XYZ file of C-alpha atoms in Angstrom:
692
model
C 0.000 0.000 0.000
C 2.804 2.368 0.841
C 4.441 1.670 -2.535
C 1.188 2.484 -4.343
C 0.705 5.846 -2.591
C 4.281 7.038 -2.985
C 4.045 8.011 -6.693
C 0.832 9.927 -5.989
C 2.323 11.974 -3.166
C 5.489 12.502 -5.210
C 3.291 13.887 -8.015
C 1.539 16.106 -5.472
C 4.865 17.665 -4.483
C 5.807 18.208 -8.115
C 2.526 20.030 -8.684
C 3.205 22.171 -5.626
C 6.701 23.016 -6.903
C 5.312 23.921 -10.325
C 2.636 26.174 -8.810
C 5.258 27.948 -6.691
C 7.415 28.470 -9.766
C 4.413 29.916 -11.632
C 3.682 32.200 -8.658
C 7.250 33.471 -8.511
C 7.318 34.267 -12.238
C 3.649 35.280 -12.697
C 3.064 32.515 -15.268
C -0.730 32.469 -15.354
C -1.286 30.206 -18.394
C 1.081 27.547 -17.063
C -0.446 27.893 -13.610
C -3.926 27.203 -15.015
C -2.552 24.073 -16.702
C -1.092 22.865 -13.382
C -4.451 23.590 -11.722
C -6.198 21.445 -14.361
C -3.656 18.650 -13.843
C -4.228 18.692 -10.083
C -7.989 18.292 -10.642
C -7.448 15.376 -13.027
C -5.207 13.699 -10.463
C -7.890 13.984 -7.772
C -6.366 16.792 -5.683
C -9.519 18.947 -5.822
C -9.595 19.571 -2.080
C -5.923 19.108 -1.193
C -5.049 21.720 1.456
C -1.449 22.360 0.416
C -2.188 22.623 -3.315
C -5.215 24.842 -2.694
C -3.019 27.209 -0.691
C -0.487 27.264 -3.540
C -3.281 27.937 -6.041
C -4.506 30.909 -3.991
C -0.964 32.280 -3.966
C -0.475 31.687 -7.708
C -3.748 33.338 -8.778
C -3.090 36.247 -6.385
C 0.405 36.841 -7.768
C -1.053 36.818 -11.289
C -3.696 39.405 -10.307
C -6.774 37.125 -10.500
C -8.223 37.749 -7.059
C -11.713 36.571 -8.012
C -10.303 33.160 -8.960
C -8.128 33.056 -5.842
C -11.206 33.791 -3.719
C -13.166 31.079 -5.575
C -10.479 28.503 -4.732
C -10.590 29.665 -1.101
C -14.399 29.495 -0.908
C -14.472 25.906 -2.282
C -11.949 24.579 0.236
C -13.405 22.023 2.616
C -10.523 22.590 5.021
C -8.562 25.772 5.647
C -5.592 26.591 7.833
C -3.831 29.833 8.776
C -1.772 29.631 5.565
C -4.975 29.609 3.467
C -6.318 32.758 5.106
C -2.948 34.543 5.074
C -2.329 33.724 1.392
C -5.648 35.333 0.415
C -4.977 38.335 2.675
C -1.549 38.832 1.056
C -3.145 38.562 -2.380
C -5.668 41.297 -1.660
C -2.933 43.499 -0.227
C -0.623 42.983 -3.224
C -3.502 43.819 -5.563
C -4.328 47.071 -3.800
C -7.319 46.018 -1.700
C -6.151 46.530 1.870
C -9.732 46.731 3.144
C -10.437 43.176 1.953
C -7.274 42.069 3.783
C -8.484 43.459 7.108
C -12.003 42.146 6.551
C -10.596 38.627 6.040
C -8.451 38.983 9.143
C -11.449 39.598 11.381
C -13.421 36.786 9.694
C -10.505 34.474 10.465
C -10.320 35.604 14.086
C -14.089 35.079 14.512
C -13.686 31.563 13.111
C -11.394 30.859 16.103
C -8.279 30.280 13.974
C -5.084 31.731 15.446
C -3.022 34.111 13.256
C 0.706 33.530 12.759
C 3.490 36.112 12.434
C 2.904 36.545 8.676
C -0.819 37.097 9.212
C -0.073 39.831 11.714
C 2.625 41.543 9.624
C 0.389 41.504 6.520
C -2.459 43.182 8.366
C -0.210 45.770 9.968
C 0.841 46.713 6.433
C -2.847 47.009 5.485
C -3.481 49.318 8.449
C -0.539 51.492 7.411
C -1.801 51.752 3.829
C -5.331 52.657 4.942
C -4.118 54.935 7.754
C -6.372 53.289 10.331
C -4.305 53.346 13.553
C -7.331 52.429 15.670
C -7.618 49.042 13.937
C -3.839 48.658 14.063
C -3.915 49.169 17.830
C -6.559 46.439 18.205
C -4.408 43.990 16.241
C -1.385 45.103 18.286
C -3.343 44.178 21.410
C -3.895 40.662 19.991
C -0.138 40.381 19.389
C 0.586 41.265 23.006
C -1.888 38.641 24.261
C -0.506 35.905 21.997
C 3.185 36.769 22.439
C 3.820 37.672 18.799
C 4.858 41.228 19.674
C 8.401 39.982 20.363
C 8.791 38.262 16.957
C 11.097 40.528 14.879
C 8.998 40.518 11.686
C 5.885 41.429 13.688
C 7.623 44.018 15.875
C 9.058 45.790 12.834
C 5.630 45.734 11.154
C 4.072 47.368 14.218
C 6.697 50.130 14.163
C 6.076 50.605 10.444
C 2.293 50.701 10.910
C 2.429 53.412 13.573
C 4.925 55.413 11.467
C 2.767 55.298 8.344
C -0.300 56.290 10.380
C 1.495 59.363 11.716
C 1.664 57.954 15.271
C 5.396 58.505 15.551
C 5.418 58.508 19.379
C 3.808 55.056 19.462
C 6.330 53.905 16.841
C 9.203 55.062 19.084
C 7.698 53.290 22.112
C 7.390 50.055 20.126
C 10.937 50.398 18.785
C 12.220 50.864 22.333
C 10.735 47.570 23.555
C 11.836 45.503 20.553
C 13.959 42.662 21.956
C 15.985 42.524 18.730
C 16.698 45.689 16.759
C 18.014 44.907 13.301
C 18.751 47.149 10.328
C 15.150 46.910 9.181
C 13.992 48.247 12.566
C 16.233 51.304 12.249
C 15.266 51.832 8.608
C 11.589 51.744 9.570
C 12.100 54.476 12.160
C 14.115 56.630 9.746
C 11.407 56.271 7.094
C 8.714 57.030 9.680
C 10.296 60.318 10.740
C 10.939 61.299 7.115
C 7.358 60.479 6.129
C 6.047 62.463 9.104
C 8.012 65.515 7.947
C 10.364 65.319 10.930
C 13.583 65.278 8.944
C 15.671 66.691 11.809
C 14.801 63.709 13.995
C 15.448 61.339 11.090
C 19.009 62.693 10.913
C 19.429 62.309 14.688
C 18.278 58.699 14.482
C 20.694 58.104 11.616
C 23.574 59.205 13.870
C 22.239 57.023 16.698
C 22.100 54.097 14.308
C 25.740 54.587 13.281
C 26.769 54.871 16.941
C 24.926 51.615 17.566
C 27.213 49.861 15.097
C 24.629 49.320 12.372
C 25.967 49.477 8.825
C 23.578 51.444 6.574
C 22.328 49.874 3.377
C 21.022 51.471 0.188
C 17.547 51.971 1.684
C 19.001 53.746 4.746
C 21.016 56.155 2.657
C 18.224 57.008 0.227
C 15.883 57.662 3.179
C 18.366 59.982 4.920
C 19.088 61.837 1.683
C 15.323 62.226 1.208
C 15.106 63.757 4.707
C 17.867 66.225 3.764
C 16.031 67.068 0.520
C 12.783 67.852 2.299
C 14.581 70.024 4.855
C 16.638 71.775 2.199
C 19.759 70.834 4.178
C 22.308 70.755 1.409
C 25.211 70.874 3.878
C 24.164 67.686 5.684
C 23.328 65.995 2.382
C 26.709 66.966 0.937
C 28.403 65.558 4.046
C 26.658 62.206 3.489
C 27.726 62.391 -0.152
C 31.312 63.024 0.955
C 31.102 60.203 3.503
C 30.024 57.800 0.756
C 32.891 58.860 -1.507
C 35.424 58.535 1.341
C 34.152 55.048 2.177
C 34.459 54.029 -1.452
C 30.711 53.514 -1.760
C 29.882 53.198 -5.484
C 27.296 56.003 -5.681
C 27.394 56.096 -9.468
C 26.636 52.380 -9.600
C 23.684 52.500 -7.211
C 20.685 53.833 -9.089
C 18.556 54.668 -6.053
C 21.361 56.540 -4.263
C 22.451 58.406 -7.396
C 18.820 59.420 -7.973
C 18.509 60.556 -4.340
C 21.670 62.656 -4.600
C 20.409 64.317 -7.763
C 17.045 64.918 -6.073
C 18.834 66.426 -3.041
C 20.792 68.938 -5.118
C 17.734 69.709 -7.248
C 15.508 70.383 -4.212
C 18.219 72.575 -2.693
C 18.478 74.606 -5.891
C 21.955 73.416 -6.890
C 21.331 72.179 -10.420
C 25.018 72.491 -11.281
C 25.934 69.839 -8.690
C 22.912 67.738 -9.686
C 24.105 67.794 -13.292
C 27.652 66.883 -12.160
C 26.419 63.819 -10.233
C 24.297 62.847 -13.229
C 27.274 63.138 -15.594
C 29.368 60.859 -13.340
C 26.873 58.016 -13.489
C 28.199 55.359 -15.824
C 24.982 53.449 -16.446
C 22.229 56.019 -16.120
C 18.787 54.654 -15.337
C 15.338 56.166 -15.560
C 15.406 57.298 -11.897
C 18.459 59.477 -12.506
C 17.067 60.915 -15.727
C 13.672 61.700 -14.202
C 15.168 63.380 -11.103
C 17.188 65.800 -13.244
C 14.411 66.376 -15.789
C 11.939 67.299 -13.043
C 14.585 69.469 -11.386
C 14.970 71.648 -14.461
C 11.197 71.741 -14.939
C 10.538 72.843 -11.355
C 13.128 75.606 -11.734
C 11.145 76.848 -14.722
C 13.785 75.755 -17.229
C 11.315 73.885 -19.402
C 13.503 73.973 -22.503
C 16.301 72.063 -20.732
C 13.808 69.639 -19.188
C 12.286 68.818 -22.583
C 15.737 68.509 -24.161
C 16.796 66.022 -21.465
C 13.608 64.043 -22.038
C 14.436 63.822 -25.744
C 17.929 62.582 -24.839
C 16.337 59.955 -22.607
C 14.198 58.774 -25.513
C 17.211 58.657 -27.839
C 19.277 56.811 -25.215
C 17.332 53.598 -25.875
C 16.143 53.616 -22.275
C 12.670 52.277 -21.625
C 10.730 55.303 -20.403
C 8.657 54.049 -17.486
C 5.267 55.138 -16.243
C 6.737 57.284 -13.469
C 8.659 59.485 -15.911
C 5.660 59.811 -18.231
C 3.367 60.699 -15.335
C 5.916 63.165 -13.942
C 6.370 64.930 -17.279
C 2.602 65.090 -17.690
C 2.481 66.648 -14.224
C 4.957 69.350 -15.279
C 2.950 70.201 -18.390
C -0.238 70.190 -16.300
C 1.194 72.561 -13.673
C 2.363 75.040 -16.322
C -0.699 74.364 -18.502
C 1.464 73.593 -21.540
C -1.258 72.000 -23.598
C 0.697 71.587 -26.848
C 3.600 69.825 -25.120
C 1.078 67.785 -23.152
C -0.597 66.642 -26.361
C 2.783 65.640 -27.800
C 3.567 63.642 -24.643
C 0.150 62.005 -24.887
C 0.905 60.970 -28.478
C 4.249 59.538 -27.342
C 2.637 57.660 -24.412
C 0.272 55.887 -26.794
C 3.275 54.368 -28.604
C 5.199 52.922 -25.626
C 4.239 49.973 -23.363
C 4.326 52.011 -20.141
C 1.848 54.462 -21.665
C -0.973 51.987 -21.046
C -0.390 52.006 -17.272
C -3.331 53.336 -15.304
C -1.142 55.920 -13.529
C -0.136 57.388 -16.907
C -3.765 57.513 -18.076
C -4.681 59.315 -14.864
C -1.907 61.868 -15.454
C -3.051 62.490 -19.033
C -6.632 63.126 -17.895
C -5.310 65.432 -15.159
C -3.179 67.318 -17.694
C -6.157 68.023 -19.956
C -8.259 69.129 -16.988
C -5.576 71.527 -15.741
C -5.181 72.918 -19.248
C -8.914 73.638 -19.339
C -9.780 71.000 -21.963
C -12.667 69.445 -20.085
C -14.236 67.684 -23.099
C -10.962 65.947 -23.959
C -10.492 64.835 -20.348
C -14.046 63.446 -20.212
C -13.525 61.506 -23.440
C -10.296 59.907 -22.221
C -11.783 59.110 -18.813
C -14.749 57.352 -20.418
C -12.435 55.377 -22.722
C -10.142 54.106 -19.942
C -10.228 50.267 -19.906
C -9.696 50.238 -16.134
C -10.102 52.916 -13.498
C -8.935 53.090 -9.903
C -9.839 55.453 -7.094
C -7.258 57.963 -8.394
C -8.951 58.034 -11.827
C -12.311 58.976 -10.331
C -10.744 61.462 -7.925
C -8.895 63.246 -10.746
C -12.171 63.770 -12.648
C -14.078 64.852 -9.532
C -11.310 67.363 -8.760
C -11.441 68.636 -12.340
C -15.199 69.167 -12.237
C -14.803 70.986 -8.933
C -12.099 73.297 -10.302
C -14.326 74.107 -13.271
C -17.240 74.921 -10.951
C -19.372 71.987 -12.119
C -20.268 70.754 -8.657
C -23.331 68.765 -9.729
C -21.235 66.705 -12.137
C -18.645 66.100 -9.401
C -21.380 64.772 -7.099
C -22.837 62.596 -9.884
C -19.411 61.070 -10.492
C -18.822 60.513 -6.767
C -22.101 58.597 -6.505
C -21.401 56.654 -9.712
C -17.987 55.686 -8.371
C -19.550 54.182 -5.257
C -22.172 52.338 -7.303
C -19.244 50.827 -9.260
C -17.903 49.433 -5.956
C -14.902 51.784 -5.891
C -14.525 52.987 -2.323
C -13.582 56.680 -1.996
C -10.489 57.554 0.002
C -9.688 60.719 1.922
C -8.556 62.555 -1.221
C -11.805 61.682 -3.023
C -13.869 63.089 -0.160
C -11.679 66.195 -0.178
C -12.221 66.680 -3.920
C -15.998 66.253 -3.510
C -16.230 68.671 -0.581
C -14.118 71.193 -2.489
C -16.409 70.846 -5.513
C -19.429 71.541 -3.296
C -17.675 74.594 -1.855
C -16.749 76.031 -5.276
C -20.310 75.577 -6.525
C -22.137 76.784 -3.430
C -23.714 73.377 -2.755
C -23.989 73.896 0.979
C -26.510 71.171 1.822
C -24.718 68.568 -0.285
C -21.357 69.456 1.245
C -22.730 69.014 4.756
C -24.242 65.678 3.747
C -20.952 64.299 2.359
C -19.008 65.556 5.367
C -21.436 63.676 7.638
C -20.963 60.588 5.467
C -17.195 60.928 5.866
C -17.485 61.215 9.646
C -19.453 57.949 9.675
C -16.989 56.141 7.396
C -15.261 53.210 9.093
C -12.145 53.313 6.922
C -11.563 57.002 6.240
C -11.394 59.608 8.974
C -11.749 63.355 8.342
C -8.431 65.186 8.395
C -7.661 68.848 8.873
C -8.092 69.425 5.108
C -11.673 68.126 5.212
C -12.514 70.450 8.108
C -10.901 73.326 6.184
C -13.223 72.535 3.256
C -16.219 72.758 5.556
C -14.945 76.062 6.970
C -14.642 77.318 3.369
C -18.149 76.041 2.569
C -19.693 77.778 5.581
C -17.522 80.879 5.201
C -18.529 81.442 1.573
C -22.158 81.240 2.709
C -21.531 83.926 5.325
C -21.920 81.540 8.262
C -18.717 82.767 9.886
C -19.675 81.977 13.484
C -20.519 78.374 12.570
C -17.214 78.098 10.739
C -15.312 79.387 13.777
C -17.212 77.047 16.113
C -16.351 74.107 13.853
C -12.635 74.937 14.107
C -12.746 75.295 17.886
C -14.720 72.088 18.447
C -13.075 69.739 15.951
C -11.032 66.825 17.377
C -7.889 67.990 15.550
C -5.517 70.818 16.372
C -6.153 73.798 14.032
C -3.317 74.573 11.624
C -2.348 77.675 9.683
C -4.316 76.661 6.586
C -7.681 76.373 8.304
C -7.338 79.796 9.972
C -6.312 81.286 6.605
C -9.499 79.837 5.109
C -11.621 81.537 7.778
C -9.708 84.819 7.416
C -10.376 84.781 3.675
C -14.094 84.395 4.396
C -13.921 87.302 6.870
C -12.417 89.448 4.127
C -15.097 88.487 1.585
C -17.885 89.344 4.023
C -16.138 92.393 5.521
C -16.092 91.064 9.092
C -13.138 93.046 10.435
C -13.718 92.192 14.095
C -13.526 88.420 13.581
C -10.758 88.965 11.035
C -8.582 90.628 13.700
C -9.079 87.679 16.051
C -8.307 85.112 13.368
C -5.294 87.131 12.233
C -3.864 87.060 15.744
C -4.265 83.277 15.849
C -2.419 83.043 12.532
C 0.542 85.121 13.661
C 0.748 83.153 16.903
C 0.867 79.887 14.969
C 3.219 81.067 12.229
C 4.700 84.543 12.458
C 7.247 83.815 9.720
C 4.793 83.208 6.878
C 4.520 86.257 4.583
C 1.103 85.090 3.328
C -0.382 85.666 6.785
C 0.767 89.293 6.865
C -0.543 89.913 3.350
C -3.973 88.494 4.212
C -4.231 90.464 7.457
C -3.090 93.730 5.849
C -5.539 93.272 2.981
C -8.524 92.938 5.294
C -7.511 96.244 6.937
C -7.046 97.870 3.512
C -10.481 96.865 2.252
C -12.009 98.300 5.434
C -10.070 101.569 4.908
C -7.865 101.147 7.997
C -4.695 102.327 6.254
C -2.696 102.941 9.438
C -3.191 99.339 10.614
C -2.502 98.161 7.053
C 0.887 99.900 7.052
C 1.740 98.584 10.532
C 1.203 94.983 9.460
C 3.224 95.524 6.282
C 6.050 97.104 8.277
C 6.145 94.120 10.668
C 6.550 91.770 7.706
C 9.210 94.018 6.189
C 11.148 94.151 9.477
C 11.239 90.346 9.494
C 12.560 90.309 5.941
C 9.471 88.480 4.667
C 8.390 88.754 1.038
C 5.287 87.253 -0.491
C 5.303 85.218 -3.675
C 5.049 87.511 -6.669
C 1.934 87.133 -8.769
C 2.627 86.002 -12.308
C 0.509 84.977 -15.280
C 1.398 83.197 -18.476
C -0.081 82.472 -21.864
C 1.034 80.060 -24.590
C 1.180 81.469 -28.126
C 2.464 79.414 -31.064
C 4.003 76.859 -28.640
C 5.943 79.610 -26.835
C 5.073 80.419 -23.203
C 5.132 84.111 -22.229
C 5.349 84.977 -18.504
C 4.263 88.317 -16.988
C 4.599 89.799 -13.498
C 2.504 92.677 -12.184
C 3.769 95.960 -13.660
C 6.054 94.032 -16.021
C 7.538 96.221 -18.768
C 10.178 93.803 -20.100
C 8.224 92.145 -22.895
C 9.280 93.364 -26.366
C 5.621 93.991 -27.268
C 4.727 95.813 -24.039
C 3.796 99.086 -25.789
C 1.453 97.266 -28.177
C -0.027 95.345 -25.220
C -0.848 98.593 -23.364
C -2.279 100.103 -26.546
C -4.636 97.130 -27.044
C -5.712 97.083 -23.371
C -6.479 100.817 -23.383
C -8.524 100.408 -26.566
C -10.489 97.569 -24.939
C -10.985 99.665 -21.808
C -12.267 102.607 -23.876
C -14.818 100.391 -25.652
C -15.940 98.806 -22.380
C -16.554 102.246 -20.832
C -18.488 103.483 -23.843
C -20.557 100.349 -24.460
C -21.024 99.047 -20.898
C -20.146 101.846 -18.505
C -17.206 99.885 -17.120
C -15.238 101.463 -14.250
C -12.156 100.112 -12.495
C -12.723 98.432 -9.132
C -10.298 100.709 -7.311
C -11.117 99.036 -3.995
C -8.986 96.130 -5.224
C -5.919 98.404 -5.475
C -4.865 97.751 -1.904
C -2.699 100.806 -1.374
C -3.355 104.210 0.196
C -2.829 106.243 -2.987
C -4.938 108.584 -5.105
C -7.653 107.228 -7.401
C -5.700 107.853 -10.613
C -2.680 105.936 -9.311
C -4.935 103.099 -8.228
C -6.354 102.843 -11.733
C -2.836 102.792 -13.223
C -1.754 100.024 -10.828
C -4.781 97.906 -11.788
C -4.050 98.306 -15.511
C -0.748 96.429 -15.208
C -1.933 93.312 -13.368
C -0.194 90.264 -14.809
C -3.336 88.530 -16.132
C -4.347 91.654 -18.070
C -0.896 91.850 -19.658
C -1.113 88.183 -20.687
C -4.568 88.762 -22.212
C -3.286 91.865 -23.971
C -0.506 89.862 -25.636
C -2.958 87.140 -26.714
C -5.249 89.798 -28.253
C -2.267 91.217 -30.163
C -1.862 87.771 -31.729
C -5.049 86.852 -33.552
C -7.242 89.843 -32.820
C -10.647 89.815 -31.169
C -13.187 89.806 -33.985
C -13.075 86.044 -34.590
C -14.518 83.397 -32.276
C -11.677 81.665 -30.418
C -10.509 80.705 -26.945
C -7.696 82.427 -25.045
C -6.315 80.492 -22.087
C -4.452 82.377 -19.356
C -2.970 80.935 -16.186
C -2.043 82.594 -12.895
C -0.140 81.309 -9.852
C -2.277 83.283 -7.361
C -5.975 84.015 -6.972
C -7.438 86.370 -9.584
C -8.358 89.770 -8.135
C -11.867 91.222 -8.246
C -11.015 94.022 -10.671
C -9.429 91.643 -13.200
C -12.432 89.345 -12.843
C -14.830 92.217 -13.646
C -12.566 93.448 -16.452
C -12.452 90.072 -18.236
C -16.210 89.602 -17.800
C -16.889 92.914 -19.528
C -14.241 92.217 -22.158
C -15.900 88.919 -23.071
C -19.111 90.842 -23.756
C -17.652 93.196 -26.364
C -15.398 90.710 -28.221
C -16.037 87.286 -29.734
C -13.282 85.681 -27.667
C -13.935 83.213 -24.838
C -11.421 83.642 -22.001
C -10.478 80.712 -19.780
C -8.471 81.724 -16.722
C -7.012 79.200 -14.295
C -5.942 80.766 -11.016
C -4.638 79.122 -7.853
C -8.166 78.093 -6.798
C -10.195 77.207 -9.861
C -11.116 77.823 -13.502
C -13.082 80.828 -14.732
C -14.638 80.704 -18.191
C -15.684 84.163 -19.372
C -18.201 84.297 -22.209
C -20.796 86.890 -23.265
C -20.210 88.952 -20.118
C -20.666 86.066 -17.690
C -18.260 83.858 -15.718
C -18.724 80.147 -15.081
C -18.060 80.735 -11.357
C -21.189 82.921 -11.164
C -19.069 85.389 -9.128
C -18.773 82.723 -6.440
C -15.096 82.053 -5.955
């Protein structure tokens, strides 16, 4: 009898080995053949092979089939449950992982160390520390807290959930601290924006005798980048060279060094590191390309991208998405279209992240119809895809469409995340959908998986503030379970300015300066609310305080693309070669607007204590008007066309009124994207309905 069974069990092991090989190499077709062979051989309900099948189908991305195998099992063990949990996690469904975990616990089956570590990862991804703490409690009761893989996962979970103090406490009690433990803490501090502490922990790690690996060094360099600490980053660079560490041969480290010098504004050194790399990879190329783009040197960025293409390197989805992001931020629609055409031709162009970036690019360039068409044609969509479209609708002031899409997304069984809720609330705010905004905020507060953050509360403050419900907005800030930050007080101060509530504005302004007295934006906002109320003495005092601190606000600039060339303008700019013609055209438009529509300048928006004539002159040279003037010089104004202008700050009230009137007397449609939203001016009306 033993001799008869031996060949069968030997065949069983061979099937298991084949399934594991298919899993490792994602060989779905071969895996299906092995599955069929196991059924023919009578192993339908074999526990070991079923577990291997779950793993194989999960690794190949067929979670429905993996779940079907799991559901048909007559016997399951901890490996069965953990394999399916891992599969869901690897395929981006962390919620299903946690749901399975609690089903397993309720079925009285004890988790092992891999079950625990998998679910701690899920908690970190979903940012649900409360659930993570419950699972941590189970680890303590069962003794798994002391197992290194579990202990490190707990530290990682708390770090990713922003509970850095709990992460430190867990790290402290770890019986064995290995390199992964230290790396987890370094990454946690860096992720939490506490780069200074990350550097301190790096020194502690070295003092503890740990030898850093590639992950350690890239994390520390990332911390230096975020802090803008070029000196410390350069010291690490020097340390690596002294130790003979092959920076040029380590793609991740070389990319991190380039990113460091780029973020610190030293493109010369970034270029030097790049030139020293023998075998350049996509990471290195993309870091330098984005560096030039972020510095505004778009010509060099595009030239480098062309070199990358000609270098026979496979351009990956990250580079394509990043370049799309650059074109989206600067609203370079022609370059964006060219990149779209290129993406269609390369394998990585079909990645969902690239498709999302293309849709986002068209939305940020104001081409809503094109974005809608591409979104509807996408073969697969994830939560980011839906969120990008919802955000786009919100920015264009089409709140009803944003809500429709949010509801459709949920009916398609795509669960919204925190960013989706933020986009929906913002869309409600921009469109004045007060009731709907309150409804979705209540839904968010009831959500088991997503908790409202400070940004969601800021959206509600904006929603209430725009509606004039300033007291309710202030009460919401004071009673929310989170500590108010600068942004949420700025939102309320902006509402105070819109509704002319100087008394509350003073109080909010004081809170702002207490929280952050080094932010020039705060002084500008506070001084402006005094200026609009006519309190010029207080206005000057606030401005003088900012000046004494050496603070300067970001200069407003606008740009327009004409014949594939981008023209930038600052307020009062007189450097453009066509500036005289621009002023001539604008004055002609102003004359016609006065005669035909009785237009007058909104001098209240000239926030300076000067005479009326000087105020009018200062309003004439706002950057968005200069950009429009140039566009009118090219192509005229008697033919129906669209002029797209972009601004880095919020459009002022006078420019808004000016463009509205201008759109009434010419055949041109003006689309203006400012820092908050899109404004489409046509026939004397704006798509924002003066609600922005």
